[in-house]
Amino acid sequence: MRWFWQRRRNRQAAVETPPSAPIPAAPASVGTVQRAPTTSGRLGQSRHLSSELLELARDYLQAVGGRVRVEDEDVLSATLPDGRNVRYTTTLAKARSDESMTLLVEGSEALAAMLDDIAARSRLTALWLDAATDPVALALDRCAPPAARCGRCVESSSGEDAQTALCPVCPLRESRIVLRWRTPGALTARVMRQEQAVSVELAYLVVARDRQGRRDEWLRHAVDVATGQAIPPLSAPALAVAQPDTLPADYERTLTAVRASAERSLGEPLVASGMFLRQRSLDEYLRRLEEVATTFDRLQRESPEMARAAKAGRGRELAALAEVYAVDVEAQLESACFITSPVVLVALRPQKGRGEVLLRVDVGRQHVLPPQCAACGTAVRAGQVCDEGHVVCAACFATCSTCGAWQCPVCNEASQSVCVKCGQPTVESHRIDRHPEETAAIFTARHLEALPPEMWLTAMEWLLSCQRITTEARRITGDLVIWQGQSETGKVMVAAQRSPGRWALDEIAIRQAAAHLAPEQPAMARLMLSTAPATGEAAQVARQLGIQLMDRHSLETLLSGLASAHERERERQIADMQARADAAGSARQAMLDAVDAIGQALTPVRRARKAGTQTSAGTSGSRKLIEARAAIERASLAWETLVNGWTESFSERPARNGSLVISGEVSQFAEMIERVAHLQPVLLEAARLLMETPARGEGGYTTLRQAVLEEYQARCDAWRWRIRSYDPEVWSDFTRAWNAKAAAKAAEATTAAGHATARADKAQAQAPRAG
């Protein structure tokens, strides 16, 4: 079974380079990028270029081996290796006056050709970095012990449900490596050996398509070939001083291995992107699905002979709808760069200890690779080091249940699970599952923090729109993103932060965010969103500063609510219709009871007329009869208004899903019940006045009394059948809720009541008048 958000075409993998466009083998002319001679210019002439396009052209011409000359701030010339001369300018007037100049502007043919050539040459490159720092000093600077009287970072696992915050002076806040040695003291470092390490930096173009259009985003991923660890991509300052280099002899095999590692790492961001795009259009898609289903179900009900054609049409509509709302996320490998950098293996050890930890120090990148956990093999940003030099992460170390001393799982396994401090055999492991399986097919906070940078910003703005906040401006400050927007209550400032390392959100982060959330305007609403769980202190500080905090748990609740919003809306609509139906059913029963009570009150009048036991009436009897009819007219007018309101609360046509449409609110039906309780005594009082009149009289009295009685009975019959035309208790099926026979009888009874009124009017005109 294929979900609607799956790709339109079958693809081989989540991240793939199409066979038609592989990374080309390095030709001899591309293997080494030669730098051109120094840029020349006339004496006294400024070499500053006024346009970024001319700077791009200068770098490009130098890379292809041309001799570049800056003639003016908007004129660049060069002699290419094949002897051709080219001149570029960004000024239209100069390009028109001199035919040898080529206009270089956005959209020009010259710039497009240059960019295509740059893209082709940069698909496979090699660079070499010089040593830029002292490896021993860098290793000692980047590695630090835990803060004094703390150490929660090396003891607490930063898992999915972590509630532990970093201490205010934790070295992790400075992106350092925190190691606690069993033997405390100052660290010493010595160089073990130096080697040339090769890393590969891959650039992927991530393309995401959905109903709202296409979004392109670049992702850079660097991998150390020797260890297979992911390392930071090359920074702009390091790239500026990098030197061209030749490709390794086995670059194809290395590139294949690195691609496999990179694509495993990119799988989670791509899946998260697909889940987000799916969730963003899910409600609209489900509504359209229901519309298609109800439309064709109605067609089949009204035209059973077209059932086969309706079924085929439904399939076509569903296929078209799935195509429209399809989500497609793919990553295309665009370039690969082999970077050779000097790496020094530095051995760290405490002055009084014997265990050593080997660190790979990339002196070209000025980066220290974190050591790997001896138990699980993951990179350790915070961990403990035993006397044998085994580095253990916070998720894998063990604690003796007797004395509480922490144990190295490697050494403990060798010693058959015996505590090295107290000798007891019982040791409690802290190992947890680092990668629990994500079984829920909904967009969660874990997906949110795995999104690529630009997609994450889009997701946060979508979440704000779900909170009815319209964003107007955005700025990025460090790891904080600040939005200024408008909500239903006025202006609002929003700060969003992705959790670094999944540690809990602490009060320091709250205060840093508060400094950017317009503190000079305390009346403005302020909101902070974070994918990390907040500590109690952070929540308290947020309340004191007037910041509404949405941490990981709040975001999980919000996302869960958004995922089930359509289903909950359906349930709410069904519950609302059921509540209306119950209220309408109560009003219907009350009205029928009132009409039946009137019929029972008129029964003695009919019997007395047939028996003829009452005495003849004179003019005073005619006056009472006319007063009784006037009372019946007044009460009937009010009751007719009530019955009209009842019938107008329902639609004469079924809904698209074949149910009865109840437009009346619960409060309206409750008001009808109150009006029934008020009008029933009035109707019964009119019937009592009619009962008190004599059964016979002189002249046209008897005829008038019989006409008034028939008129009242006919109106009661019309009301009864009109009320019975709708049965709200079976509102889900219009064919049962709408009683066509009762509606036909109601029409006949209404006509009969009109005739009875005409006869009563004629009889009243002929009846004797009271003196």
mmCIF file of C-alpha atoms in Angstrom, residues 476-764:
data_model
loop_
_atom_site.group_PDB
_atom_site.id
_atom_site.type_symbol
_atom_site.label_atom_id
_atom_site.label_comp_id
_atom_site.label_asym_id
_atom_site.label_seq_id
_atom_site.Cartn_x
_atom_site.Cartn_y
_atom_site.Cartn_z
ATOM 1 C CA ILE A 476 18.983 34.943 13.486
ATOM 2 C CA THR A 477 21.178 35.581 16.516
ATOM 3 C CA GLY A 478 23.544 32.742 17.301
ATOM 4 C CA ASP A 479 21.448 29.638 17.934
ATOM 5 C CA LEU A 480 18.306 31.737 18.453
ATOM 6 C CA VAL A 481 15.808 32.699 15.782
ATOM 7 C CA ILE A 482 13.705 35.749 16.610
ATOM 8 C CA TRP A 483 10.380 36.485 14.912
ATOM 9 C CA GLN A 484 8.256 39.568 15.201
ATOM 10 C CA GLY A 485 4.630 39.006 14.382
ATOM 11 C CA GLN A 486 0.989 39.641 15.079
ATOM 12 C CA SER A 487 -1.434 37.509 17.050
ATOM 13 C CA GLU A 488 -5.113 37.847 17.822
ATOM 14 C CA THR A 489 -4.298 39.836 20.956
ATOM 15 C CA GLY A 490 -1.690 42.148 19.421
ATOM 16 C CA LYS A 491 2.023 42.213 18.640
ATOM 17 C CA VAL A 492 4.162 39.282 19.722
ATOM 18 C CA MET A 493 7.864 38.411 19.804
ATOM 19 C CA VAL A 494 8.872 34.767 19.394
ATOM 20 C CA ALA A 495 12.216 33.073 20.033
ATOM 21 C CA ALA A 496 12.972 29.542 18.849
ATOM 22 C CA GLN A 497 15.926 27.343 19.710
ATOM 23 C CA ARG A 498 16.960 23.870 18.669
ATOM 24 C CA SER A 499 18.262 21.770 21.514
ATOM 25 C CA PRO A 500 22.057 21.331 21.307
ATOM 26 C CA GLY A 501 22.777 17.770 22.354
ATOM 27 C CA ARG A 502 19.233 17.260 23.698
ATOM 28 C CA TRP A 503 20.067 18.674 27.094
ATOM 29 C CA ALA A 504 17.308 20.269 29.113
ATOM 30 C CA LEU A 505 16.481 23.940 28.644
ATOM 31 C CA ASP A 506 17.899 25.898 31.571
ATOM 32 C CA GLU A 507 17.380 29.370 33.002
ATOM 33 C CA ILE A 508 20.487 30.721 31.248
ATOM 34 C CA ALA A 509 18.916 30.054 27.855
ATOM 35 C CA ILE A 510 15.672 31.691 29.032
ATOM 36 C CA ARG A 511 17.490 34.840 30.131
ATOM 37 C CA GLN A 512 19.459 34.987 26.883
ATOM 38 C CA ALA A 513 16.244 34.730 24.897
ATOM 39 C CA ALA A 514 14.554 37.353 27.083
ATOM 40 C CA ALA A 515 17.286 39.827 26.172
ATOM 41 C CA HIS A 516 16.203 39.598 22.520
ATOM 42 C CA LEU A 517 12.432 39.602 23.085
ATOM 43 C CA ALA A 518 11.847 43.354 23.319
ATOM 44 C CA PRO A 519 12.423 43.728 27.086
ATOM 45 C CA GLU A 520 11.766 47.465 26.726
ATOM 46 C CA GLN A 521 8.122 46.695 25.829
ATOM 47 C CA PRO A 522 6.733 44.628 28.730
ATOM 48 C CA ALA A 523 3.188 44.830 27.356
ATOM 49 C CA MET A 524 4.147 42.906 24.204
ATOM 50 C CA ALA A 525 3.427 39.177 24.284
ATOM 51 C CA ARG A 526 6.583 37.048 24.303
ATOM 52 C CA LEU A 527 6.887 33.375 23.432
ATOM 53 C CA MET A 528 9.805 30.942 23.405
ATOM 54 C CA LEU A 529 9.865 27.575 21.672
ATOM 55 C CA SER A 530 12.499 24.918 22.235
ATOM 56 C CA THR A 531 12.886 21.272 21.308
ATOM 57 C CA ALA A 532 14.497 20.604 24.710
ATOM 58 C CA PRO A 533 12.546 19.815 27.881
ATOM 59 C CA ALA A 534 12.598 22.704 30.345
ATOM 60 C CA THR A 535 13.736 22.381 33.935
ATOM 61 C CA GLY A 536 11.623 23.648 36.808
ATOM 62 C CA GLU A 537 13.979 26.593 37.320
ATOM 63 C CA ALA A 538 13.698 27.548 33.632
ATOM 64 C CA ALA A 539 9.898 27.458 33.775
ATOM 65 C CA GLN A 540 9.924 29.613 36.910
ATOM 66 C CA VAL A 541 12.266 32.190 35.334
ATOM 67 C CA ALA A 542 10.081 32.277 32.222
ATOM 68 C CA ARG A 543 7.019 33.062 34.346
ATOM 69 C CA GLN A 544 8.884 35.800 36.188
ATOM 70 C CA LEU A 545 10.008 37.391 32.919
ATOM 71 C CA GLY A 546 6.554 37.153 31.365
ATOM 72 C CA ILE A 547 7.571 34.647 28.674
ATOM 73 C CA GLN A 548 5.209 31.922 27.550
ATOM 74 C CA LEU A 549 7.369 28.804 27.320
ATOM 75 C CA MET A 550 6.747 25.904 24.946
ATOM 76 C CA ASP A 551 9.351 23.233 25.599
ATOM 77 C CA ARG A 552 9.673 19.738 24.156
ATOM 78 C CA HIS A 553 6.698 18.322 26.041
ATOM 79 C CA SER A 554 4.480 21.227 24.975
ATOM 80 C CA LEU A 555 5.607 20.839 21.377
ATOM 81 C CA GLU A 556 4.874 17.100 21.517
ATOM 82 C CA THR A 557 1.369 17.881 22.765
ATOM 83 C CA LEU A 558 0.887 20.515 20.066
ATOM 84 C CA LEU A 559 2.148 18.267 17.271
ATOM 85 C CA SER A 560 0.061 15.352 18.513
ATOM 86 C CA GLY A 561 -2.964 17.620 18.517
ATOM 87 C CA LEU A 562 -2.230 18.827 14.986
ATOM 88 C CA ALA A 563 -1.806 15.248 13.776
ATOM 89 C CA SER A 564 -5.222 14.297 15.127
ATOM 90 C CA ALA A 565 -6.882 17.647 14.405
ATOM 91 C CA HIS A 566 -8.940 16.362 11.493
ATOM 92 C CA GLU A 567 -10.139 13.301 13.378
ATOM 93 C CA ARG A 568 -10.963 15.375 16.430
ATOM 94 C CA GLU A 569 -12.798 17.867 14.242
ATOM 95 C CA ARG A 570 -14.887 15.046 12.816
ATOM 96 C CA GLU A 571 -15.607 13.735 16.285
ATOM 97 C CA ARG A 572 -16.504 17.244 17.416
ATOM 98 C CA GLN A 573 -18.877 17.681 14.495
ATOM 99 C CA ILE A 574 -20.510 14.314 15.171
ATOM 100 C CA ALA A 575 -20.831 15.127 18.869
ATOM 101 C CA ASP A 576 -22.254 18.538 18.018
ATOM 102 C CA MET A 577 -24.797 17.029 15.625
ATOM 103 C CA GLN A 578 -25.692 14.388 18.192
ATOM 104 C CA ALA A 579 -26.212 17.076 20.843
ATOM 105 C CA ARG A 580 -28.403 19.030 18.439
ATOM 106 C CA ALA A 581 -30.326 15.880 17.573
ATOM 107 C CA ASP A 582 -30.915 15.090 21.252
ATOM 108 C CA ALA A 583 -32.118 18.622 21.918
ATOM 109 C CA ALA A 584 -34.315 18.556 18.814
ATOM 110 C CA GLY A 585 -35.749 15.195 19.850
ATOM 111 C CA SER A 586 -36.666 16.578 23.281
ATOM 112 C CA ALA A 587 -38.331 19.604 21.678
ATOM 113 C CA ARG A 588 -40.196 17.350 19.244
ATOM 114 C CA GLN A 589 -41.555 15.166 22.011
ATOM 115 C CA ALA A 590 -42.633 18.188 24.060
ATOM 116 C CA MET A 591 -44.492 19.656 21.081
ATOM 117 C CA LEU A 592 -46.237 16.350 20.302
ATOM 118 C CA ASP A 593 -47.246 15.984 23.947
ATOM 119 C CA ALA A 594 -48.724 19.489 23.879
ATOM 120 C CA VAL A 595 -50.702 18.788 20.692
ATOM 121 C CA ASP A 596 -51.981 15.484 22.127
ATOM 122 C CA ALA A 597 -53.039 17.295 25.298
ATOM 123 C CA ILE A 598 -55.082 19.732 23.206
ATOM 124 C CA GLY A 599 -56.732 16.823 21.391
ATOM 125 C CA GLN A 600 -57.641 15.212 24.682
ATOM 126 C CA ALA A 601 -59.070 18.517 25.930
ATOM 127 C CA LEU A 602 -61.317 18.776 22.857
ATOM 128 C CA THR A 603 -62.679 15.237 23.276
ATOM 129 C CA PRO A 604 -65.462 16.232 25.767
ATOM 130 C CA VAL A 605 -66.550 18.996 23.378
ATOM 131 C CA ARG A 606 -66.997 16.508 20.552
ATOM 132 C CA ARG A 607 -68.920 14.075 22.781
ATOM 133 C CA ALA A 608 -71.210 16.834 24.123
ATOM 134 C CA ARG A 609 -72.011 17.963 20.602
ATOM 135 C CA LYS A 610 -72.981 14.436 19.574
ATOM 136 C CA ALA A 611 -75.047 13.774 22.723
ATOM 137 C CA GLY A 612 -76.856 17.119 22.569
ATOM 138 C CA THR A 613 -77.214 17.365 26.378
ATOM 139 C CA GLN A 614 -76.476 21.078 26.687
ATOM 140 C CA THR A 615 -79.142 23.752 26.551
ATOM 141 C CA SER A 616 -79.648 26.195 23.769
ATOM 142 C CA ALA A 617 -77.560 29.353 23.782
ATOM 143 C CA GLY A 618 -78.662 32.870 23.243
ATOM 144 C CA THR A 619 -76.759 35.945 22.233
ATOM 145 C CA SER A 620 -74.550 35.693 25.302
ATOM 146 C CA GLY A 621 -73.498 32.201 24.169
ATOM 147 C CA SER A 622 -72.556 33.582 20.753
ATOM 148 C CA ARG A 623 -70.431 36.245 22.450
ATOM 149 C CA LYS A 624 -68.562 33.605 24.483
ATOM 150 C CA LEU A 625 -68.053 31.485 21.393
ATOM 151 C CA ILE A 626 -66.568 34.407 19.491
ATOM 152 C CA GLU A 627 -64.286 35.186 22.459
ATOM 153 C CA ALA A 628 -63.196 31.536 22.579
ATOM 154 C CA ARG A 629 -62.361 31.596 18.860
ATOM 155 C CA ALA A 630 -60.379 34.807 19.308
ATOM 156 C CA ALA A 631 -58.360 33.131 22.090
ATOM 157 C CA ILE A 632 -57.764 30.121 19.829
ATOM 158 C CA GLU A 633 -56.572 32.447 17.042
ATOM 159 C CA ARG A 634 -54.082 34.197 19.306
ATOM 160 C CA ALA A 635 -52.697 30.957 20.735
ATOM 161 C CA SER A 636 -52.607 29.313 17.296
ATOM 162 C CA LEU A 637 -50.623 32.211 15.838
ATOM 163 C CA ALA A 638 -47.933 31.844 18.519
ATOM 164 C CA TRP A 639 -47.907 28.057 18.121
ATOM 165 C CA GLU A 640 -47.682 28.359 14.330
ATOM 166 C CA THR A 641 -44.574 30.519 14.752
ATOM 167 C CA LEU A 642 -43.071 27.837 16.997
ATOM 168 C CA VAL A 643 -43.819 25.030 14.517
ATOM 169 C CA ASN A 644 -42.348 27.094 11.656
ATOM 170 C CA GLY A 645 -39.145 27.579 13.648
ATOM 171 C CA TRP A 646 -39.041 23.841 14.276
ATOM 172 C CA THR A 647 -39.357 22.882 10.602
ATOM 173 C CA GLU A 648 -36.881 25.563 9.502
ATOM 174 C CA SER A 649 -34.242 24.011 11.801
ATOM 175 C CA PHE A 650 -33.878 21.140 9.327
ATOM 176 C CA SER A 651 -32.848 21.015 5.689
ATOM 177 C CA GLU A 652 -35.178 19.615 3.088
ATOM 178 C CA ARG A 653 -32.213 18.011 1.295
ATOM 179 C CA PRO A 654 -29.707 15.505 2.671
ATOM 180 C CA ALA A 655 -26.110 16.410 3.384
ATOM 181 C CA ARG A 656 -23.374 15.126 1.107
ATOM 182 C CA ASN A 657 -22.890 12.175 3.425
ATOM 183 C CA GLY A 658 -26.596 11.342 3.394
ATOM 184 C CA SER A 659 -27.455 12.649 6.855
ATOM 185 C CA LEU A 660 -30.074 15.123 8.034
ATOM 186 C CA VAL A 661 -28.750 18.649 8.322
ATOM 187 C CA ILE A 662 -29.782 20.199 11.646
ATOM 188 C CA SER A 663 -29.141 23.932 11.477
ATOM 189 C CA GLY A 664 -30.717 24.778 14.820
ATOM 190 C CA GLU A 665 -28.487 25.215 17.838
ATOM 191 C CA VAL A 666 -28.965 23.391 21.132
ATOM 192 C CA SER A 667 -29.929 26.666 22.769
ATOM 193 C CA GLN A 668 -32.640 27.255 20.165
ATOM 194 C CA PHE A 669 -34.219 23.874 20.838
ATOM 195 C CA ALA A 670 -34.030 24.515 24.588
ATOM 196 C CA GLU A 671 -35.840 27.794 23.987
ATOM 197 C CA MET A 672 -38.495 25.903 21.997
ATOM 198 C CA ILE A 673 -39.098 23.613 24.962
ATOM 199 C CA GLU A 674 -39.585 26.664 27.177
ATOM 200 C CA ARG A 675 -42.029 28.162 24.676
ATOM 201 C CA VAL A 676 -43.958 24.870 24.573
ATOM 202 C CA ALA A 677 -44.249 24.963 28.364
ATOM 203 C CA HIS A 678 -45.550 28.547 28.090
ATOM 204 C CA LEU A 679 -47.955 28.050 25.156
ATOM 205 C CA GLN A 680 -49.494 24.737 26.190
ATOM 206 C CA PRO A 681 -51.545 26.290 29.039
ATOM 207 C CA VAL A 682 -52.658 29.048 26.670
ATOM 208 C CA LEU A 683 -53.872 26.505 24.098
ATOM 209 C CA LEU A 684 -55.610 24.481 26.789
ATOM 210 C CA GLU A 685 -57.233 27.641 28.146
ATOM 211 C CA ALA A 686 -58.632 28.365 24.675
ATOM 212 C CA ALA A 687 -59.974 24.801 24.535
ATOM 213 C CA ARG A 688 -61.555 25.279 27.993
ATOM 214 C CA LEU A 689 -63.329 28.432 26.809
ATOM 215 C CA LEU A 690 -64.680 26.471 23.877
ATOM 216 C CA MET A 691 -65.868 23.692 26.221
ATOM 217 C CA GLU A 692 -67.799 26.182 28.369
ATOM 218 C CA THR A 693 -69.934 27.389 25.444
ATOM 219 C CA PRO A 694 -73.413 25.759 24.961
ATOM 220 C CA ALA A 695 -73.618 22.952 22.429
ATOM 221 C CA ARG A 696 -76.692 24.344 20.672
ATOM 222 C CA GLY A 697 -78.106 27.738 19.950
ATOM 223 C CA GLU A 698 -80.453 29.747 17.837
ATOM 224 C CA GLY A 699 -79.831 30.798 14.261
ATOM 225 C CA GLY A 700 -76.288 29.953 13.040
ATOM 226 C CA TYR A 701 -74.799 29.422 16.528
ATOM 227 C CA THR A 702 -74.634 25.652 16.243
ATOM 228 C CA THR A 703 -73.025 25.854 12.821
ATOM 229 C CA LEU A 704 -70.458 28.375 14.107
ATOM 230 C CA ARG A 705 -69.570 26.264 17.131
ATOM 231 C CA GLN A 706 -69.097 23.170 14.981
ATOM 232 C CA ALA A 707 -66.948 25.137 12.495
ATOM 233 C CA VAL A 708 -64.744 26.508 15.297
ATOM 234 C CA LEU A 709 -64.283 23.006 16.725
ATOM 235 C CA GLU A 710 -63.379 21.569 13.315
ATOM 236 C CA GLU A 711 -60.981 24.455 12.688
ATOM 237 C CA TYR A 712 -59.154 23.830 15.984
ATOM 238 C CA GLN A 713 -58.985 20.089 15.342
ATOM 239 C CA ALA A 714 -57.701 20.609 11.780
ATOM 240 C CA ARG A 715 -54.956 22.916 13.018
ATOM 241 C CA CYS A 716 -53.921 20.382 15.646
ATOM 242 C CA ASP A 717 -53.741 17.660 12.967
ATOM 243 C CA ALA A 718 -51.619 19.892 10.708
ATOM 244 C CA TRP A 719 -49.246 20.698 13.561
ATOM 245 C CA ARG A 720 -48.954 17.050 14.543
ATOM 246 C CA TRP A 721 -48.039 15.875 11.023
ATOM 247 C CA ARG A 722 -45.629 18.751 10.448
ATOM 248 C CA ILE A 723 -43.837 17.917 13.690
ATOM 249 C CA ARG A 724 -43.677 14.252 12.737
ATOM 250 C CA SER A 725 -42.145 15.073 9.337
ATOM 251 C CA TYR A 726 -38.675 15.076 10.950
ATOM 252 C CA ASP A 727 -37.250 12.520 13.383
ATOM 253 C CA PRO A 728 -33.902 13.850 14.738
ATOM 254 C CA GLU A 729 -33.138 10.631 16.583
ATOM 255 C CA VAL A 730 -32.115 8.968 13.282
ATOM 256 C CA TRP A 731 -30.383 12.058 11.863
ATOM 257 C CA SER A 732 -27.489 10.059 10.399
ATOM 258 C CA ASP A 733 -29.826 8.624 7.716
ATOM 259 C CA PHE A 734 -31.883 11.230 5.873
ATOM 260 C CA THR A 735 -34.222 8.635 4.362
ATOM 261 C CA ARG A 736 -35.294 7.623 7.879
ATOM 262 C CA ALA A 737 -35.145 11.057 9.470
ATOM 263 C CA TRP A 738 -37.347 12.636 6.768
ATOM 264 C CA ASN A 739 -40.888 11.126 6.844
ATOM 265 C CA ALA A 740 -42.260 11.768 3.384
ATOM 266 C CA LYS A 741 -45.669 10.290 4.242
ATOM 267 C CA ALA A 742 -46.007 12.528 7.268
ATOM 268 C CA ALA A 743 -44.997 15.519 5.141
ATOM 269 C CA ALA A 744 -47.708 14.667 2.593
ATOM 270 C CA LYS A 745 -50.318 14.291 5.311
ATOM 271 C CA ALA A 746 -49.126 17.582 6.835
ATOM 272 C CA ALA A 747 -49.755 19.306 3.512
ATOM 273 C CA GLU A 748 -53.241 17.764 3.323
ATOM 274 C CA ALA A 749 -54.001 18.721 6.937
ATOM 275 C CA THR A 750 -52.788 22.283 6.338
ATOM 276 C CA THR A 751 -55.133 22.590 3.370
ATOM 277 C CA ALA A 752 -58.003 21.139 5.416
ATOM 278 C CA ALA A 753 -57.267 23.617 8.205
ATOM 279 C CA GLY A 754 -57.450 26.456 5.712
ATOM 280 C CA HIS A 755 -60.829 25.276 4.493
ATOM 281 C CA ALA A 756 -62.039 24.896 8.063
ATOM 282 C CA THR A 757 -60.958 28.473 8.808
ATOM 283 C CA ALA A 758 -62.905 29.704 5.775
ATOM 284 C CA ARG A 759 -66.015 27.863 6.926
ATOM 285 C CA ALA A 760 -65.651 29.267 10.425
ATOM 286 C CA ASP A 761 -65.307 32.800 9.060
ATOM 287 C CA LYS A 762 -68.511 32.355 7.024
ATOM 288 C CA ALA A 763 -70.396 30.867 9.958
ATOM 289 C CA GLN A 764 -69.268 33.689 12.256
#
